Each structure stands twice: as C-alpha cells, then as structure tokens.
Short mmCIF file of N, CA and C in Angstrom, two decimals:
data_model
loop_
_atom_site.label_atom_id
_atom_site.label_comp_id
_atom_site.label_asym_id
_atom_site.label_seq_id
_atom_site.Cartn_x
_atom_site.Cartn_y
_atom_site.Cartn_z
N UNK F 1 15.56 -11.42 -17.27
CA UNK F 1 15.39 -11.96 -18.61
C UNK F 1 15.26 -13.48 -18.56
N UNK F 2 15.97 -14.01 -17.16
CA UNK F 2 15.62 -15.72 -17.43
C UNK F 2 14.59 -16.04 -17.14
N UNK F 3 13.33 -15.15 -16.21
CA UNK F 3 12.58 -15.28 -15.91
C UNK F 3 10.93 -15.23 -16.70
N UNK F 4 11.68 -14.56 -18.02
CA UNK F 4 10.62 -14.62 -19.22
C UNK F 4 10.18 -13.31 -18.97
N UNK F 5 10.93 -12.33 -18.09
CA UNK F 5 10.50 -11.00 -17.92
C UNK F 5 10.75 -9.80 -18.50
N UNK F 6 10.09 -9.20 -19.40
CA UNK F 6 10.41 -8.11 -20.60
C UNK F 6 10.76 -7.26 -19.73
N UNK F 7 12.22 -6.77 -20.52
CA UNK F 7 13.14 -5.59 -19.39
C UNK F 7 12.40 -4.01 -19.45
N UNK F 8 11.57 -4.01 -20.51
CA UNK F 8 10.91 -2.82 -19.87
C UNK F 8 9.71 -2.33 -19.07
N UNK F 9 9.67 -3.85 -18.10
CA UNK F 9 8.03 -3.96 -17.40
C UNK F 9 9.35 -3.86 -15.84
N UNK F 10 10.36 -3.75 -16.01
CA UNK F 10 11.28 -4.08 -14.64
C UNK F 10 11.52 -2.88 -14.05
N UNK F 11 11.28 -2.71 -12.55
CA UNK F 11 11.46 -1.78 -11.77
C UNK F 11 11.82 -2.07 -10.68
N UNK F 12 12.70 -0.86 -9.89
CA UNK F 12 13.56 -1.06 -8.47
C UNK F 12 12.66 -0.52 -7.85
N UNK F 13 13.33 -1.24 -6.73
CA UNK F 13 12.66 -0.08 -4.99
C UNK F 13 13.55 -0.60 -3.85
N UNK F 14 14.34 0.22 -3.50
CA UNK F 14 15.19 -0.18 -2.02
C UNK F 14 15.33 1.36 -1.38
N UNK F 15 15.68 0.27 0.01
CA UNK F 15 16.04 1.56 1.17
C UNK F 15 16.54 2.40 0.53
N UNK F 16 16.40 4.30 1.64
CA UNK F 16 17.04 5.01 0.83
C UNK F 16 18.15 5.27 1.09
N UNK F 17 18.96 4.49 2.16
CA UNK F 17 20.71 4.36 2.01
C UNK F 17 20.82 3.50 0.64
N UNK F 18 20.26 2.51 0.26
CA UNK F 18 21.14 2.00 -1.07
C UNK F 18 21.29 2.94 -1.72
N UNK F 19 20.18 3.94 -2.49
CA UNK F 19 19.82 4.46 -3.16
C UNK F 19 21.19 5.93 -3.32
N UNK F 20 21.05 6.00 -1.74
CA UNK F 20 22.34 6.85 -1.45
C UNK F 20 24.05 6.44 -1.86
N UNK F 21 23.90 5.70 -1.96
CA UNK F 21 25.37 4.25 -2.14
C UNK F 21 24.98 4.47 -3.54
N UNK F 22 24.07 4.15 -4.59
CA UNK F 22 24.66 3.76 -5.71
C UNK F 22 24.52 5.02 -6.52
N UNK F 23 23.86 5.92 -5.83
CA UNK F 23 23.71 7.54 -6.31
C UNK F 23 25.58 8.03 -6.63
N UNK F 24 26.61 7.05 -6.03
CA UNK F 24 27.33 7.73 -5.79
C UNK F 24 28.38 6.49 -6.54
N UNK F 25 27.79 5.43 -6.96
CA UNK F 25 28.56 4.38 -7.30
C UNK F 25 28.45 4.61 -8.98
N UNK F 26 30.00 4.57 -9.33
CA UNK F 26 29.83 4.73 -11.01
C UNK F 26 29.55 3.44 -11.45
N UNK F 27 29.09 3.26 -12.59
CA UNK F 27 28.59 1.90 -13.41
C UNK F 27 30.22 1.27 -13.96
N UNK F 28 31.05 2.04 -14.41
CA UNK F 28 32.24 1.23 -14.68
C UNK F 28 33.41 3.03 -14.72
N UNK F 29 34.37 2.46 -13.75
CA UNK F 29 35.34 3.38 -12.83
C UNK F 29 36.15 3.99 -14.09
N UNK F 30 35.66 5.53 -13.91
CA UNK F 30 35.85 6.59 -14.78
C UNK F 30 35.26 7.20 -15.92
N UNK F 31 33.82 6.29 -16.06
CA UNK F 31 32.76 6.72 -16.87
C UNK F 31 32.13 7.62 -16.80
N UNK F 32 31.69 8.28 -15.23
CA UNK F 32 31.25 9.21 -15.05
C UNK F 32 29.73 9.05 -14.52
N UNK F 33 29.08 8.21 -15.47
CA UNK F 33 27.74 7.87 -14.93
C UNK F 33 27.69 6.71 -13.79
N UNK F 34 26.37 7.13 -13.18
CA UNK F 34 26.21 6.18 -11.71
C UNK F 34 25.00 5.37 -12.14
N UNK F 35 25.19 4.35 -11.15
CA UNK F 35 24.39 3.37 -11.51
C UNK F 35 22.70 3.48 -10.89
N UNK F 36 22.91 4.65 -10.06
CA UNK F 36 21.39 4.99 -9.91
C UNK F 36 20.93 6.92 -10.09
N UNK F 37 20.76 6.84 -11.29
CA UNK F 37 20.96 8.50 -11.95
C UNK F 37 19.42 8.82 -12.09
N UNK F 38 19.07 10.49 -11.51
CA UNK F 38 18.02 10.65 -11.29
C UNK F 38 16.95 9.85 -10.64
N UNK F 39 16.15 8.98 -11.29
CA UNK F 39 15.01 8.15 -10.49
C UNK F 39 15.02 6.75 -11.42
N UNK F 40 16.21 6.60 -11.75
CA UNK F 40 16.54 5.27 -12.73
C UNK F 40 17.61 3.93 -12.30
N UNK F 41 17.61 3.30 -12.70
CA UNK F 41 18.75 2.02 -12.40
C UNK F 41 18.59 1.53 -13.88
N UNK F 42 19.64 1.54 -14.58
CA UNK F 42 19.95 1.25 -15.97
C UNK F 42 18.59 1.56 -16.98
N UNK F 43 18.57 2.73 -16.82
CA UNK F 43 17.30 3.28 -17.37
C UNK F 43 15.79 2.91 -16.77
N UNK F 44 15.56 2.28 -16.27
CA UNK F 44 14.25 1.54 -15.80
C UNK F 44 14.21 2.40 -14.33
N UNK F 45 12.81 2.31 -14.21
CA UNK F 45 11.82 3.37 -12.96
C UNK F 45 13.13 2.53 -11.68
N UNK F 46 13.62 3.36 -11.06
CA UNK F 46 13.72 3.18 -9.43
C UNK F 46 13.06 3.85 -8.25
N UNK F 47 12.68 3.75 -7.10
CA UNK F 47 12.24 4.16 -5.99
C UNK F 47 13.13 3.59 -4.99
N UNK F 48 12.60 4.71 -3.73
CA UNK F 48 13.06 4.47 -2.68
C UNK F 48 12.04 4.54 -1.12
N UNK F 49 12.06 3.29 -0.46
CA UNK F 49 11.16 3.62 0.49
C UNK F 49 11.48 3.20 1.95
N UNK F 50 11.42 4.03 3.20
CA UNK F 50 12.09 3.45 4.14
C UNK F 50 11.09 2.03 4.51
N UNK F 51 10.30 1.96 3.87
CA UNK F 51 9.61 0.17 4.10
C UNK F 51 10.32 -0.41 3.75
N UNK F 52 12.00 -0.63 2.84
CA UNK F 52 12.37 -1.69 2.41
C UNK F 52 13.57 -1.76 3.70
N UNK F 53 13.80 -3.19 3.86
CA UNK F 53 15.17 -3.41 5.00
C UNK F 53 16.47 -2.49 4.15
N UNK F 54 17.07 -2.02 4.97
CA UNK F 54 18.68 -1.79 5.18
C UNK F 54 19.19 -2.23 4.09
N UNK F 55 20.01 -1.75 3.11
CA UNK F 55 21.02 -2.57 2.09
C UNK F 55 20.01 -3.53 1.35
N UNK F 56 18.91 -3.40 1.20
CA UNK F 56 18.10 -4.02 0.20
C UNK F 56 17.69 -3.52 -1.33
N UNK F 57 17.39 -4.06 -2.59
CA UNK F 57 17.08 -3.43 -3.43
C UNK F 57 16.17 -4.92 -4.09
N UNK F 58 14.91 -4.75 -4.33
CA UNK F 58 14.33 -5.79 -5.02
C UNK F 58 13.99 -5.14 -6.19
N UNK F 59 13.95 -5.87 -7.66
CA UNK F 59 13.86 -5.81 -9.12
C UNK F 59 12.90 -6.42 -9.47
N UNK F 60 12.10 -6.18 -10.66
CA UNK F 60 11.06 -7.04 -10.45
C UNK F 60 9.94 -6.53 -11.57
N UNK F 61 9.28 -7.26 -12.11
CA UNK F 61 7.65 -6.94 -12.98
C UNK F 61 6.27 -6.64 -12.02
N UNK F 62 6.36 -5.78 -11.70
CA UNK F 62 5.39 -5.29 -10.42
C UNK F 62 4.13 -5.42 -11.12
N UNK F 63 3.89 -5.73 -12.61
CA UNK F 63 2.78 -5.87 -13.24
C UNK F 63 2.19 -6.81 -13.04
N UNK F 64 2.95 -7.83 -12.54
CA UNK F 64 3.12 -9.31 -11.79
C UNK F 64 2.60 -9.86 -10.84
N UNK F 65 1.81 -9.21 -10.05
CA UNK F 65 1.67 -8.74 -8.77
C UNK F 65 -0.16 -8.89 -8.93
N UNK F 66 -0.77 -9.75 -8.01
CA UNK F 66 -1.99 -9.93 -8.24
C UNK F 66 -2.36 -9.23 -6.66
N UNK F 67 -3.35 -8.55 -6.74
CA UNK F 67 -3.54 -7.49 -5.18
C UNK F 67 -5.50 -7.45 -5.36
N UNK F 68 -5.17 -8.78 -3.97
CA UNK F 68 -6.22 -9.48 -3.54
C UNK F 68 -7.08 -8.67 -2.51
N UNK F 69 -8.50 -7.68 -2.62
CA UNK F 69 -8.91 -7.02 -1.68
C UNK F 69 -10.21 -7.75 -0.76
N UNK F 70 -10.24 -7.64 0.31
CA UNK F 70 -11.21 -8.46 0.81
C UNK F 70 -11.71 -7.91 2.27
N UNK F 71 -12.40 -7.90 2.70
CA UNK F 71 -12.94 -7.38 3.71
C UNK F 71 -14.14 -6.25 3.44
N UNK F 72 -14.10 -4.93 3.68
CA UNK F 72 -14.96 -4.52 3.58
C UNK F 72 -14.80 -3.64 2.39
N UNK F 73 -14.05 -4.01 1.22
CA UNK F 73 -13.54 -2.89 0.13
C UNK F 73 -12.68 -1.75 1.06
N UNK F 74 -12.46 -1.07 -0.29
CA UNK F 74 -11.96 -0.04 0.33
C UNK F 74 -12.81 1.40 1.15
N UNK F 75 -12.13 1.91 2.31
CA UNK F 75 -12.73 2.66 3.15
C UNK F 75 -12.40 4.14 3.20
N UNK F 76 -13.20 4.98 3.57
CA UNK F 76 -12.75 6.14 3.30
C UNK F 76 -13.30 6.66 4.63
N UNK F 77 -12.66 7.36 5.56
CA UNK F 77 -12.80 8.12 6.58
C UNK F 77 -12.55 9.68 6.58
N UNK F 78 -13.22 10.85 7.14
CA UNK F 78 -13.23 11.88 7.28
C UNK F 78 -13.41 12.33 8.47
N UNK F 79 -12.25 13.16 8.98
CA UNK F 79 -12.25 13.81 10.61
C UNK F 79 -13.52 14.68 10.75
N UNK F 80 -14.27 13.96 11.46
CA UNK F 80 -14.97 15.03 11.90
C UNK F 80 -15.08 15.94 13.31
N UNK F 81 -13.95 15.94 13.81
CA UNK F 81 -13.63 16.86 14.51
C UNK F 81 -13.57 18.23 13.88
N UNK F 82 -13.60 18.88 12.71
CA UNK F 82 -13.46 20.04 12.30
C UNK F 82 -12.38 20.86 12.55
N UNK F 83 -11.16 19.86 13.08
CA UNK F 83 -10.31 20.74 13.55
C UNK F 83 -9.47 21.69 12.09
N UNK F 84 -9.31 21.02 11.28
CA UNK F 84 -8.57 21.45 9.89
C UNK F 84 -9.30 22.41 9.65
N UNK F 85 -10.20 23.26 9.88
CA UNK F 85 -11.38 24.09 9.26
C UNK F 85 -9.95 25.79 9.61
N UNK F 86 -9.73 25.87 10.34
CA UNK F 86 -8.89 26.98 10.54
C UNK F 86 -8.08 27.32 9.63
N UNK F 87 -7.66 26.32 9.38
CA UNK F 87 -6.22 26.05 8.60
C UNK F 87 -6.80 25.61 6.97
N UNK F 88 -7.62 25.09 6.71
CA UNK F 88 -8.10 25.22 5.56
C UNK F 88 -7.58 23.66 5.30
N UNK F 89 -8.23 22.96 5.84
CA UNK F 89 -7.37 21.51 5.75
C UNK F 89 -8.66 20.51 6.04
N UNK F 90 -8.68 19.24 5.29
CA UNK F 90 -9.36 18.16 5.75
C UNK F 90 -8.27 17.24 6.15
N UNK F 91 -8.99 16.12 7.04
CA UNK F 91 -7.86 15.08 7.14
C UNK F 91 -9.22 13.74 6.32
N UNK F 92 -8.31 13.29 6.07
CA UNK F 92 -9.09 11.59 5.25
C UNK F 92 -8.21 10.62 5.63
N UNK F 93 -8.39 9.89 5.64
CA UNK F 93 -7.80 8.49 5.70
C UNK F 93 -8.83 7.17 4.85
N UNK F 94 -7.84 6.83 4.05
CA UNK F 94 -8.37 5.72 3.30
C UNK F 94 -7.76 4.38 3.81
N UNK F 95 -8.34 3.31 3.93
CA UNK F 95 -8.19 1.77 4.27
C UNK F 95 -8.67 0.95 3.47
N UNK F 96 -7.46 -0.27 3.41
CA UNK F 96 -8.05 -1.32 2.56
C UNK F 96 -7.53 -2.90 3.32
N UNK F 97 -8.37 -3.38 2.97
CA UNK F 97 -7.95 -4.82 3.52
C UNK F 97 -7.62 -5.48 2.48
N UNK F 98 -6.47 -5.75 2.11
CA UNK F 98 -6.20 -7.00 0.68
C UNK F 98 -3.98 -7.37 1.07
N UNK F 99 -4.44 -8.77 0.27
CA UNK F 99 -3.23 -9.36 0.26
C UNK F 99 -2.70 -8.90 -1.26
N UNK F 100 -1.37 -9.28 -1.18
CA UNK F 100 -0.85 -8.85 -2.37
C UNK F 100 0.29 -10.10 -2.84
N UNK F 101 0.42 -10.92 -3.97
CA UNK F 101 1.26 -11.88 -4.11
C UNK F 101 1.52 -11.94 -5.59
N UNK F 102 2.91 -12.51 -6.06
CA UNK F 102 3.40 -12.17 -7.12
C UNK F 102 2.74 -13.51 -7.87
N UNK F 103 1.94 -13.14 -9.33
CA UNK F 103 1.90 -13.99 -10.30
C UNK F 103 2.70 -15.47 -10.49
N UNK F 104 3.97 -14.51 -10.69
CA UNK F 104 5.61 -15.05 -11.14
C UNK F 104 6.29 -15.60 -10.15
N UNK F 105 6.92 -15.50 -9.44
CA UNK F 105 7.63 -15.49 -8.12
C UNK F 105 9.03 -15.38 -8.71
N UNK F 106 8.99 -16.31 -10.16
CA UNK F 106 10.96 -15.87 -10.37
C UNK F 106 10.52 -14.31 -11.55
N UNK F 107 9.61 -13.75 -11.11
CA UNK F 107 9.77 -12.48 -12.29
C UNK F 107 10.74 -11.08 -10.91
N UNK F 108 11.16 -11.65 -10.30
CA UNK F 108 11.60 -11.11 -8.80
C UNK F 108 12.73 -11.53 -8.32
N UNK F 109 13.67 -10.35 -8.07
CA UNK F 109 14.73 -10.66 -7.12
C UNK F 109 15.40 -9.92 -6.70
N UNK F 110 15.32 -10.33 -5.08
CA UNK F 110 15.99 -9.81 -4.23
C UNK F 110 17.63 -9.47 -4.03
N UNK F 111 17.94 -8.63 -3.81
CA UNK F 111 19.64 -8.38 -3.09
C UNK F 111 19.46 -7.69 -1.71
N UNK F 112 20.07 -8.35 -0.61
CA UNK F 112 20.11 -7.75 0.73
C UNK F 112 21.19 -7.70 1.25
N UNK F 113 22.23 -7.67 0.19
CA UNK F 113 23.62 -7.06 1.07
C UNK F 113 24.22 -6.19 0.01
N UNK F 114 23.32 -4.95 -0.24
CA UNK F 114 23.99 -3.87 -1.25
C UNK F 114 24.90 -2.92 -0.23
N UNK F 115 26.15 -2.89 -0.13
CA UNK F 115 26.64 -2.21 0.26
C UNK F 115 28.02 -1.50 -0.02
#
C-alpha cells in the first residue's frame, strides 16, 4: 500500500516449503485460520514454485512487470522423431527469448527468511 499498490492487483509466490510452513501457521493463535488457506495469503492469489529460493516468499503487482521479447519471437518446435505416435502423444516445445523487469520496483517485496 506504500508503494501506491492497489491490494487487489497483489500476489504471492514462494518455495513450496514456505507454503508448507504457513499452510500450517495460524494468522492469530487459536483462530483457527492459516495464513496460507487453499491457494490464498490474506485472500489474494498465492503460488508455489520450486524456482523460488528456500524460505522465500515475494508479494507484489505482477501487472507491473514489463516482459521484453527479443530475438527471434517466440518459437515453436515439434518432435519429429514420431516417437509419441504409439502412445498417442506429441511432444512441442515452445521458446522465447525476452527479459522481464518490474515497472515499479517498490510495487515488490521480498522476504527470505520465512521460517
């Protein structure tokens, strides 16, 4: 909110040990509710991805987020080995070359010692 960031553009994403930790952490001792219930953190979208470090959880306006593509656009590949044909399967792989950097920089913040 000091950041001029409307609380309902704000979303989590940390490792999925935090996620495990606060799955299990009540919001205030004997309330009953936890501070990360279903796929939420005080109502707002949370995720979990093992891309984030250990005991991390970053918050943030991901709307914020300007995602710079450059190189050859985006790519689309198809196995043509035919091996998936048995099995009833394609494989694809899509590629992109682009940077990604926040608008805001204070619409963002980090915690790396959730534990």
């Amino acid at each position: 909110a000091n950041a001029n960031v409307d609380d309902e553009r704000v979303t989590f994403v940390a490792a999925p040990g935090v996620r495990e930790l606060l799955e299990k952490r009540e919001v205030a001792s004997g309330n009953g509710g936890m501070v990360w219930s279903g796929a939420t953190i005080a109502g707002r979208p949370a995720y979990a991805t093992p891309q984030m470090t250990a005991a991390t959880l970053l918050a943030g306006d991901f709307g914020a987020v300007a995602v710079g593509m450059f190189g050859p656009g985006l790519r689309v590949d198809v196995d043509p080995s035919g091996t998936g044909f048995n099995n009833a399967s394609v494989t694809v792989r899509v590629l992109m070359m682009a940077d990604v950097a926040p608008r805001q920089a204070s619409a963002f913040v980090k915690s790396t010692s959730i534990t």
